[in-house]
PDB file of C-alpha atoms and ligand atoms in Angstrom:
ATOM      1  CA  UNK A 727     -36.170 -94.953 184.304  1.00 98.00           C
ATOM      2  CA  UNK A 728     -39.256 -94.137 182.262  1.00 98.00           C
ATOM      3  CA  UNK A 729     -39.595 -90.458 181.254  1.00 98.00           C
ATOM      4  CA  UNK A 730     -43.086 -89.077 180.582  1.00 98.00           C
ATOM      5  CA  UNK A 731     -44.518 -92.129 182.353  1.00 98.00           C
ATOM      6  CA  UNK A 732     -48.057 -90.718 182.656  1.00 97.00           C
ATOM      7  CA  UNK A 733     -50.193 -92.909 184.888  1.00 96.00           C
ATOM      8  CA  UNK A 734     -47.531 -95.621 184.883  1.00 97.00           C
ATOM      9  CA  UNK A 735     -48.617 -98.125 182.240  1.00 96.00           C
ATOM     10  CA  UNK A 736     -45.073 -98.860 181.030  1.00 97.00           C
ATOM     11  CA  UNK A 737     -43.592 -98.797 184.554  1.00 98.00           C
ATOM     12  CA  UNK A 738     -46.139-101.385 185.702  1.00 97.00           C
ATOM     13  CA  UNK A 739     -45.218-103.587 182.734  1.00 96.00           C
ATOM     14  CA  UNK A 740     -41.540-103.472 183.688  1.00 96.00           C
ATOM     15  CA  UNK A 741     -41.916-103.607 187.481  1.00 96.00           C
ATOM     16  CA  UNK A 742     -40.509-106.803 188.932  1.00 91.00           C
ATOM     17  CA  UNK A 743     -37.927-107.175 186.173  1.00 94.00           C
ATOM     18  CA  UNK A 744     -35.604-104.445 187.607  1.00 95.00           C
ATOM     19  CA  UNK A 745     -35.816-101.341 189.818  1.00 96.00           C
ATOM     20  CA  UNK A 746     -38.050 -98.789 188.052  1.00 98.00           C
ATOM     21  CA  UNK A 747     -38.399 -95.018 188.388  1.00 98.00           C
ATOM     22  CA  UNK A 748     -41.239 -93.245 186.560  1.00 98.00           C
ATOM     23  CA  UNK A 749     -41.020 -89.474 186.020  1.00 98.00           C
ATOM     24  CA  UNK A 750     -43.744 -87.176 184.691  1.00 98.00           C
ATOM     25  CA  UNK A 751     -44.317 -83.431 184.962  1.00 98.00           C
ATOM     26  CA  UNK A 752     -48.019 -83.920 185.695  1.00 97.00           C
ATOM     27  CA  UNK A 753     -48.593 -84.236 189.451  1.00 98.00           C
ATOM     28  CA  UNK A 754     -52.169 -85.615 188.979  1.00 97.00           C
ATOM     29  CA  UNK A 755     -50.839 -88.361 186.662  1.00 97.00           C
ATOM     30  CA  UNK A 756     -48.100 -89.306 189.135  1.00 98.00           C
ATOM     31  CA  UNK A 757     -50.680 -89.344 191.956  1.00 97.00           C
ATOM     32  CA  UNK A 758     -52.806 -91.790 189.927  1.00 96.00           C
ATOM     33  CA  UNK A 759     -49.759 -93.883 189.077  1.00 97.00           C
ATOM     34  CA  UNK A 760     -48.698 -94.067 192.726  1.00 97.00           C
ATOM     35  CA  UNK A 761     -52.232 -94.990 193.827  1.00 97.00           C
ATOM     36  CA  UNK A 762     -52.224 -97.932 191.383  1.00 96.00           C
ATOM     37  CA  UNK A 763     -48.696 -98.989 192.314  1.00 89.00           C
ATOM     38  CA  UNK A 764     -46.835-101.218 192.588  1.00 95.00           C
ATOM     39  CA  UNK A 765     -44.970 -99.880 195.610  1.00 95.00           C
ATOM     40  CA  UNK A 766     -41.665-101.066 194.199  1.00 96.00           C
ATOM     41  CA  UNK A 767     -41.792 -98.277 191.558  1.00 98.00           C
ATOM     42  CA  UNK A 768     -40.349 -94.892 192.533  1.00 98.00           C
ATOM     43  CA  UNK A 769     -42.677 -92.142 191.229  1.00 98.00           C
ATOM     44  CA  UNK A 770     -41.265 -88.662 190.626  1.00 98.00           C
ATOM     45  CA  UNK A 771     -42.937 -85.410 189.567  1.00 98.00           C
ATOM     46  CA  UNK A 772     -40.341 -83.746 187.367  1.00 98.00           C
ATOM     47  CA  UNK A 773     -39.472 -82.252 184.017  1.00 98.00           C
ATOM     48  CA  UNK A 774     -37.682 -84.500 181.544  1.00 98.00           C
ATOM     49  CA  UNK A 775     -35.712 -81.494 180.272  1.00 98.00           C
ATOM     50  CA  UNK A 776     -34.090 -80.748 183.634  1.00 97.00           C
ATOM     51  CA  UNK A 777     -34.088 -83.750 185.965  1.00 96.00           C
ATOM     52  CA  UNK A 778     -31.187 -84.788 188.154  1.00 94.00           C
ATOM     53  CA  UNK A 779     -32.357 -87.592 190.420  1.00 97.00           C
ATOM     54  CA  UNK A 780     -29.476 -90.056 190.346  1.00 96.00           C
ATOM     55  CA  UNK A 781     -27.785 -92.538 188.031  1.00 97.00           C
ATOM     56  CA  UNK A 782     -29.673 -94.977 185.821  1.00 98.00           C
ATOM     57  CA  UNK A 783     -28.771 -98.139 183.902  1.00 98.00           C
ATOM     58  CA  UNK A 784     -31.284 -97.484 181.122  1.00 98.00           C
ATOM     59  CA  UNK A 785     -33.800 -94.784 180.105  1.00 98.00           C
ATOM     60  CA  UNK A 786     -36.970 -95.214 178.051  1.00 98.00           C
ATOM     61  CA  UNK A 787     -39.118 -92.365 176.711  1.00 98.00           C
ATOM     62  CA  UNK A 788     -42.234 -94.252 175.565  1.00 97.00           C
ATOM     63  CA  UNK A 789     -45.356 -93.523 173.616  1.00 94.00           C
ATOM     64  CA  UNK A 790     -44.687 -90.087 172.113  1.00 95.00           C
ATOM     65  CA  UNK A 791     -43.669 -88.343 175.353  1.00 97.00           C
ATOM     66  CA  UNK A 792     -40.540 -86.996 173.585  1.00 98.00           C
ATOM     67  CA  UNK A 793     -42.809 -85.564 170.841  1.00 97.00           C
ATOM     68  CA  UNK A 794     -44.475 -83.341 173.480  1.00 96.00           C
ATOM     69  CA  UNK A 795     -41.280 -81.330 173.955  1.00 97.00           C
ATOM     70  CA  UNK A 796     -41.966 -77.962 172.323  1.00 94.00           C
ATOM     71  CA  UNK A 797     -38.718 -77.133 170.506  1.00 94.00           C
ATOM     72  CA  UNK A 798     -35.129 -78.104 169.709  1.00 95.00           C
ATOM     73  CA  UNK A 799     -33.770 -76.492 172.877  1.00 97.00           C
ATOM     74  CA  UNK A 800     -36.098 -78.593 175.059  1.00 98.00           C
ATOM     75  CA  UNK A 801     -35.186 -81.783 173.154  1.00 98.00           C
ATOM     76  CA  UNK A 802     -31.463 -81.035 173.496  1.00 98.00           C
ATOM     77  CA  UNK A 803     -31.899 -80.322 177.213  1.00 98.00           C
ATOM     78  CA  UNK A 804     -33.704 -83.647 177.660  1.00 98.00           C
ATOM     79  CA  UNK A 805     -30.969 -85.567 175.837  1.00 98.00           C
ATOM     80  CA  UNK A 806     -28.321 -83.768 177.936  1.00 98.00           C
ATOM     81  CA  UNK A 807     -30.078 -84.764 181.178  1.00 98.00           C
ATOM     82  CA  UNK A 808     -30.399 -88.377 179.935  1.00 98.00           C
ATOM     83  CA  UNK A 809     -26.717 -88.507 178.997  1.00 98.00           C
ATOM     84  CA  UNK A 810     -25.729 -87.202 182.440  1.00 97.00           C
ATOM     85  CA  UNK A 811     -27.900 -89.847 184.159  1.00 98.00           C
ATOM     86  CA  UNK A 812     -26.612 -92.801 182.078  1.00 98.00           C
ATOM     87  CA  UNK A 813     -23.273 -92.901 183.887  1.00 97.00           C
ATOM     88  CA  UNK A 814     -22.737 -96.599 183.156  1.00 97.00           C
ATOM     89  CA  UNK A 815     -23.129 -96.106 179.409  1.00 97.00           C
ATOM     90  CA  UNK A 816     -26.540 -97.822 179.199  1.00 98.00           C
ATOM     91  CA  UNK A 817     -29.114 -97.269 176.460  1.00 98.00           C
ATOM     92  CA  UNK A 818     -31.702 -94.560 175.823  1.00 98.00           C
ATOM     93  CA  UNK A 819     -34.764 -95.714 173.856  1.00 98.00           C
ATOM     94  CA  UNK A 820     -37.109 -93.151 172.317  1.00 98.00           C
ATOM     95  CA  UNK A 821     -40.499 -94.325 171.016  1.00 98.00           C
ATOM     96  CA  UNK A 822     -42.523 -91.889 168.882  1.00 97.00           C
ATOM     97  CA  UNK A 823     -45.269 -92.324 166.269  1.00 93.00           C
ATOM     98  CA  UNK A 824     -44.070 -92.700 162.681  1.00 92.00           C
ATOM     99  CA  UNK A 825     -45.474 -89.804 160.609  1.00 87.00           C
ATOM    100  CA  UNK A 826     -48.175 -90.913 158.183  1.00 85.00           C
ATOM    101  CA  UNK A 827     -46.772 -89.272 155.061  1.00 82.00           C
ATOM    102  CA  UNK A 828     -49.959 -90.015 153.097  1.00 83.00           C
ATOM    103  CA  UNK A 829     -51.868 -87.697 155.464  1.00 83.00           C
ATOM    104  CA  UNK A 830     -49.385 -84.827 155.585  1.00 77.00           C
ATOM    105  CA  UNK A 831     -50.918 -83.264 152.458  1.00 81.00           C
ATOM    106  CA  UNK A 832     -54.304 -82.763 154.139  1.00 88.00           C
ATOM    107  CA  UNK A 833     -54.161 -79.991 156.698  1.00 90.00           C
ATOM    108  CA  UNK A 834     -57.305 -80.961 158.566  1.00 94.00           C
ATOM    109  CA  UNK A 835     -59.213 -84.070 159.587  1.00 94.00           C
ATOM    110  CA  UNK A 836     -62.676 -83.034 160.791  1.00 95.00           C
ATOM    111  CA  UNK A 837     -63.884 -83.967 164.262  1.00 97.00           C
ATOM    112  CA  UNK A 838     -64.800 -87.637 164.531  1.00 96.00           C
ATOM    113  CA  UNK A 839     -65.545 -90.240 167.169  1.00 96.00           C
ATOM    114  CA  UNK A 840     -62.393 -91.578 168.823  1.00 96.00           C
ATOM    115  CA  UNK A 841     -63.513 -93.383 171.983  1.00 96.00           C
ATOM    116  CA  UNK A 842     -66.601 -94.261 174.052  1.00 96.00           C
ATOM    117  CA  UNK A 843     -66.466 -95.380 177.667  1.00 94.00           C
ATOM    118  CA  UNK A 844     -67.792 -94.783 181.157  1.00 92.00           C
ATOM    119  CA  UNK A 845     -66.660 -92.062 183.567  1.00 86.00           C
ATOM    120  CA  UNK A 846     -68.171 -92.269 187.067  1.00 87.00           C
ATOM    121  CA  UNK A 847     -70.868 -94.561 185.658  1.00 91.00           C
ATOM    122  CA  UNK A 848     -71.943 -92.164 182.873  1.00 92.00           C
ATOM    123  CA  UNK A 849     -71.419 -92.947 179.182  1.00 94.00           C
ATOM    124  CA  UNK A 850     -68.923 -90.446 177.799  1.00 96.00           C
ATOM    125  CA  UNK A 851     -67.529 -90.196 174.292  1.00 97.00           C
ATOM    126  CA  UNK A 852     -64.401 -88.493 173.016  1.00 97.00           C
ATOM    127  CA  UNK A 853     -64.074 -86.928 169.578  1.00 98.00           C
ATOM    128  CA  UNK A 854     -60.809 -85.863 167.951  1.00 97.00           C
ATOM    129  CA  UNK A 855     -60.114 -83.131 165.381  1.00 97.00           C
ATOM    130  CA  UNK A 856     -56.633 -83.012 163.822  1.00 95.00           C
ATOM    131  CA  UNK A 857     -54.795 -80.031 162.353  1.00 95.00           C
ATOM    132  CA  UNK A 858     -51.510 -80.681 160.485  1.00 93.00           C
ATOM    133  CA  UNK A 859     -48.682 -78.254 159.775  1.00 91.00           C
ATOM    134  CA  UNK A 860     -46.462 -80.277 157.404  1.00 87.00           C
ATOM    135  CA  UNK A 861     -43.635 -77.723 157.153  1.00 87.00           C
ATOM    136  CA  UNK A 862     -43.403 -77.420 160.934  1.00 89.00           C
ATOM    137  CA  UNK A 863     -43.873 -81.240 161.181  1.00 91.00           C
ATOM    138  CA  UNK A 864     -46.492 -80.721 163.833  1.00 92.00           C
ATOM    139  CA  UNK A 865     -49.870 -82.155 164.712  1.00 93.00           C
ATOM    140  CA  UNK A 866     -52.450 -80.336 166.790  1.00 96.00           C
ATOM    141  CA  UNK A 867     -54.963 -82.736 168.302  1.00 96.00           C
ATOM    142  CA  UNK A 868     -58.184 -81.266 169.693  1.00 98.00           C
ATOM    143  CA  UNK A 869     -60.024 -83.742 171.910  1.00 97.00           C
ATOM    144  CA  UNK A 870     -63.572 -83.075 173.129  1.00 98.00           C
ATOM    145  CA  UNK A 871     -65.411 -85.056 175.779  1.00 95.00           C
ATOM    146  CA  UNK A 872     -69.212 -85.345 175.452  1.00 97.00           C
ATOM    147  CA  UNK A 873     -72.054 -86.611 177.608  1.00 95.00           C
ATOM    148  CA  UNK A 874     -74.861 -86.854 175.051  1.00 93.00           C
ATOM    149  CA  UNK A 875     -74.805 -83.451 173.340  1.00 94.00           C
ATOM    150  CA  UNK A 876     -73.242 -81.693 176.355  1.00 96.00           C
ATOM    151  CA  UNK A 877     -69.574 -80.715 175.917  1.00 97.00           C
ATOM    152  CA  UNK A 878     -67.823 -81.616 179.191  1.00 94.00           C
ATOM    153  CA  UNK A 879     -64.232 -80.682 178.404  1.00 95.00           C
ATOM    154  CA  UNK A 880     -61.841 -79.843 175.591  1.00 97.00           C
ATOM    155  CA  UNK A 881     -58.077 -80.370 175.459  1.00 96.00           C
ATOM    156  CA  UNK A 882     -55.328 -79.649 172.939  1.00 97.00           C
ATOM    157  CA  UNK A 883     -52.088 -81.536 172.337  1.00 95.00           C
ATOM    158  CA  UNK A 884     -49.288 -80.286 170.125  1.00 96.00           C
ATOM    159  CA  UNK A 885     -46.995 -83.060 168.884  1.00 95.00           C
ATOM    160  CA  UNK A 886     -43.833 -82.864 166.818  1.00 95.00           C
ATOM    161  CA  UNK A 887     -43.537 -85.486 164.053  1.00 94.00           C
ATOM    162  CA  UNK A 888     -40.002 -86.849 163.805  1.00 95.00           C
ATOM    163  CA  UNK A 889     -38.419 -88.529 160.835  1.00 94.00           C
ATOM    164  CA  UNK A 890     -35.866 -91.264 161.493  1.00 95.00           C
ATOM    165  CA  UNK A 891     -32.977 -89.173 160.130  1.00 95.00           C
ATOM    166  CA  UNK A 892     -33.945 -86.203 162.264  1.00 95.00           C
ATOM    167  CA  UNK A 893     -33.955 -88.290 165.453  1.00 96.00           C
ATOM    168  CA  UNK A 894     -30.642 -89.875 164.512  1.00 97.00           C
ATOM    169  CA  UNK A 895     -28.944 -86.524 163.801  1.00 96.00           C
ATOM    170  CA  UNK A 896     -30.368 -85.000 166.982  1.00 97.00           C
ATOM    171  CA  UNK A 897     -29.055 -87.874 169.094  1.00 98.00           C
ATOM    172  CA  UNK A 898     -25.646 -87.697 167.420  1.00 97.00           C
ATOM    173  CA  UNK A 899     -25.481 -83.924 167.910  1.00 97.00           C
ATOM    174  CA  UNK A 900     -26.195 -84.413 171.613  1.00 97.00           C
ATOM    175  CA  UNK A 901     -23.556 -87.010 172.443  1.00 97.00           C
ATOM    176  CA  UNK A 902     -25.236 -90.340 171.577  1.00 98.00           C
ATOM    177  CA  UNK A 903     -24.642 -92.911 168.859  1.00 97.00           C
ATOM    178  CA  UNK A 904     -27.632 -94.726 167.399  1.00 97.00           C
ATOM    179  CA  UNK A 905     -27.329 -98.481 167.689  1.00 97.00           C
ATOM    180  CA  UNK A 906     -30.668 -99.511 166.160  1.00 97.00           C
ATOM    181  CA  UNK A 907     -33.895 -98.149 164.661  1.00 97.00           C
ATOM    182  CA  UNK A 908     -37.103-100.213 164.702  1.00 97.00           C
ATOM    183  CA  UNK A 909     -40.568 -99.866 163.163  1.00 96.00           C
ATOM    184  CA  UNK A 910     -42.542-101.520 165.953  1.00 94.00           C
ATOM    185  CA  UNK A 911     -42.290-102.737 169.544  1.00 93.00           C
ATOM    186  CA  UNK A 912     -41.268-106.258 168.468  1.00 93.00           C
ATOM    187  CA  UNK A 913     -38.107-105.033 166.742  1.00 93.00           C
ATOM    188  CA  UNK A 914     -39.291-105.110 163.114  1.00 94.00           C
ATOM    189  CA  UNK A 915     -37.183-102.985 160.769  1.00 94.00           C
ATOM    190  CA  UNK A 916     -38.415 -99.519 159.860  1.00 93.00           C
ATOM    191  CA  UNK A 917     -40.616 -99.876 156.759  1.00 91.00           C
ATOM    192  CA  UNK A 918     -43.112 -97.969 154.620  1.00 86.00           C
ATOM    193  CA  UNK A 919     -46.291 -97.367 156.594  1.00 87.00           C
ATOM    194  CA  UNK A 920     -45.007 -98.699 159.949  1.00 92.00           C
ATOM    195  CA  UNK A 921     -46.753 -97.288 162.996  1.00 90.00           C
ATOM    196  CA  UNK A 922     -43.842 -96.546 165.337  1.00 95.00           C
ATOM    197  CA  UNK A 923     -40.363 -95.108 165.160  1.00 97.00           C
ATOM    198  CA  UNK A 924     -38.136 -96.518 167.913  1.00 97.00           C
ATOM    199  CA  UNK A 925     -34.533 -95.498 168.298  1.00 98.00           C
ATOM    200  CA  UNK A 926     -32.043 -97.104 170.704  1.00 98.00           C
ATOM    201  CA  UNK A 927     -28.942 -95.042 171.353  1.00 98.00           C
ATOM    202  CA  UNK A 928     -25.954 -95.144 173.706  1.00 98.00           C
ATOM    203  CA  UNK A 929     -24.042 -92.212 175.192  1.00 98.00           C
ATOM    204  CA  UNK A 930     -20.656 -91.498 173.634  1.00 95.00           C
ATOM    205  CA  UNK A 931     -17.879 -91.320 176.234  1.00 84.00           C
TER     206      UNK A 931
HETATM  207  C1  SAM B 724     -48.840 -89.632 175.587  1.00 64.70           C
HETATM  208  S1  SAM B 724     -48.472 -89.501 177.317  1.00 64.70           S
HETATM  209  C2  SAM B 724     -47.609 -91.042 177.539  1.00 64.70           C
HETATM  210  C3  SAM B 724     -47.859 -91.637 178.881  1.00 64.70           C
HETATM  211  C4  SAM B 724     -47.214 -93.028 179.129  1.00 64.70           C
HETATM  212  N1  SAM B 724     -45.820 -93.069 178.711  1.00 64.70           N
HETATM  213  C5  SAM B 724     -47.991 -94.131 178.459  1.00 64.70           C
HETATM  214  O1  SAM B 724     -47.525 -94.670 177.470  1.00 64.70           O
HETATM  215  O2  SAM B 724     -49.094 -94.467 178.933  1.00 64.70           O
HETATM  216  C6  SAM B 724     -47.179 -88.284 177.357  1.00 64.70           C
HETATM  217  C7  SAM B 724     -46.724 -87.914 178.761  1.00 64.70           C
HETATM  218  O3  SAM B 724     -45.587 -87.044 178.674  1.00 64.70           O
HETATM  219  C8  SAM B 724     -45.644 -86.164 179.774  1.00 64.70           C
HETATM  220  N2  SAM B 724     -44.753 -85.014 179.512  1.00 64.70           N
HETATM  221  C9  SAM B 724     -44.833 -84.114 178.507  1.00 64.70           C
HETATM  222  N3  SAM B 724     -43.836 -83.212 178.615  1.00 64.70           N
HETATM  223  C10 SAM B 724     -43.102 -83.555 179.702  1.00 64.70           C
HETATM  224  C11 SAM B 724     -41.939 -83.010 180.331  1.00 64.70           C
HETATM  225  N4  SAM B 724     -41.337 -81.911 179.854  1.00 64.70           N
HETATM  226  N5  SAM B 724     -41.438 -83.637 181.413  1.00 64.70           N
HETATM  227  C12 SAM B 724     -42.050 -84.758 181.920  1.00 64.70           C
HETATM  228  N6  SAM B 724     -43.163 -85.307 181.379  1.00 64.70           N
HETATM  229  C13 SAM B 724     -43.685 -84.716 180.280  1.00 64.70           C
HETATM  230  C14 SAM B 724     -47.120 -85.797 179.871  1.00 64.70           C
HETATM  231  O4  SAM B 724     -47.448 -85.270 181.147  1.00 64.70           O
HETATM  232  C15 SAM B 724     -47.762 -87.146 179.570  1.00 64.70           C
HETATM  233  O5  SAM B 724     -48.017 -87.870 180.749  1.00 64.70           O
END
């Protein structure tokens, strides 16, 4: 199962290798995912802090979805639900961005271009402004979508920045043991300046 699957990118990558369930709390994202398929994937609108939709051999929480959970209680609830679903003792893998410690001292990165593309044929660009709260280990990302000089939409994301120790202690406090920690998707060891923080843990029985 993939938690926080969004529009299904990771599920599509894994489909065909084993039965896949993708869960996300956003109904529009799950609708998009289901429209793209494949049909073999089971798509579920649900909350990763309180799901109970069967037993699973393995759970993945990819691409920062775990960092969207707002507080310790929500993270503990998510780990509890994962533990309950991993009845066969299979692994839970959490993939979050590695904090850039060199940037934590600057509280603000001014708005700058982040992406340009086409939406319904029109050229649209996205800018991003970043606010950092180092003590709270949080990032507030403000994204704005522009058509020329016209502001089309604005969205905010609040992300928690985990350190490796913090993730390890949290998993251990919630009934998992950590088997491995990696610094990228190819299994490189955690190192200074690595982009990702991936933790693979197994439920304690
Ligand atoms: C950065 S996106 C990652 C999407 C996808 N995993 C990918 O890599 O393309 C984070 C996703 O987490 C989902 N999410 C955040 N909190 C959630 C929750 N409590 N339960 C389920 N999904 C959640 C959001 O709706 C969003 O789709």
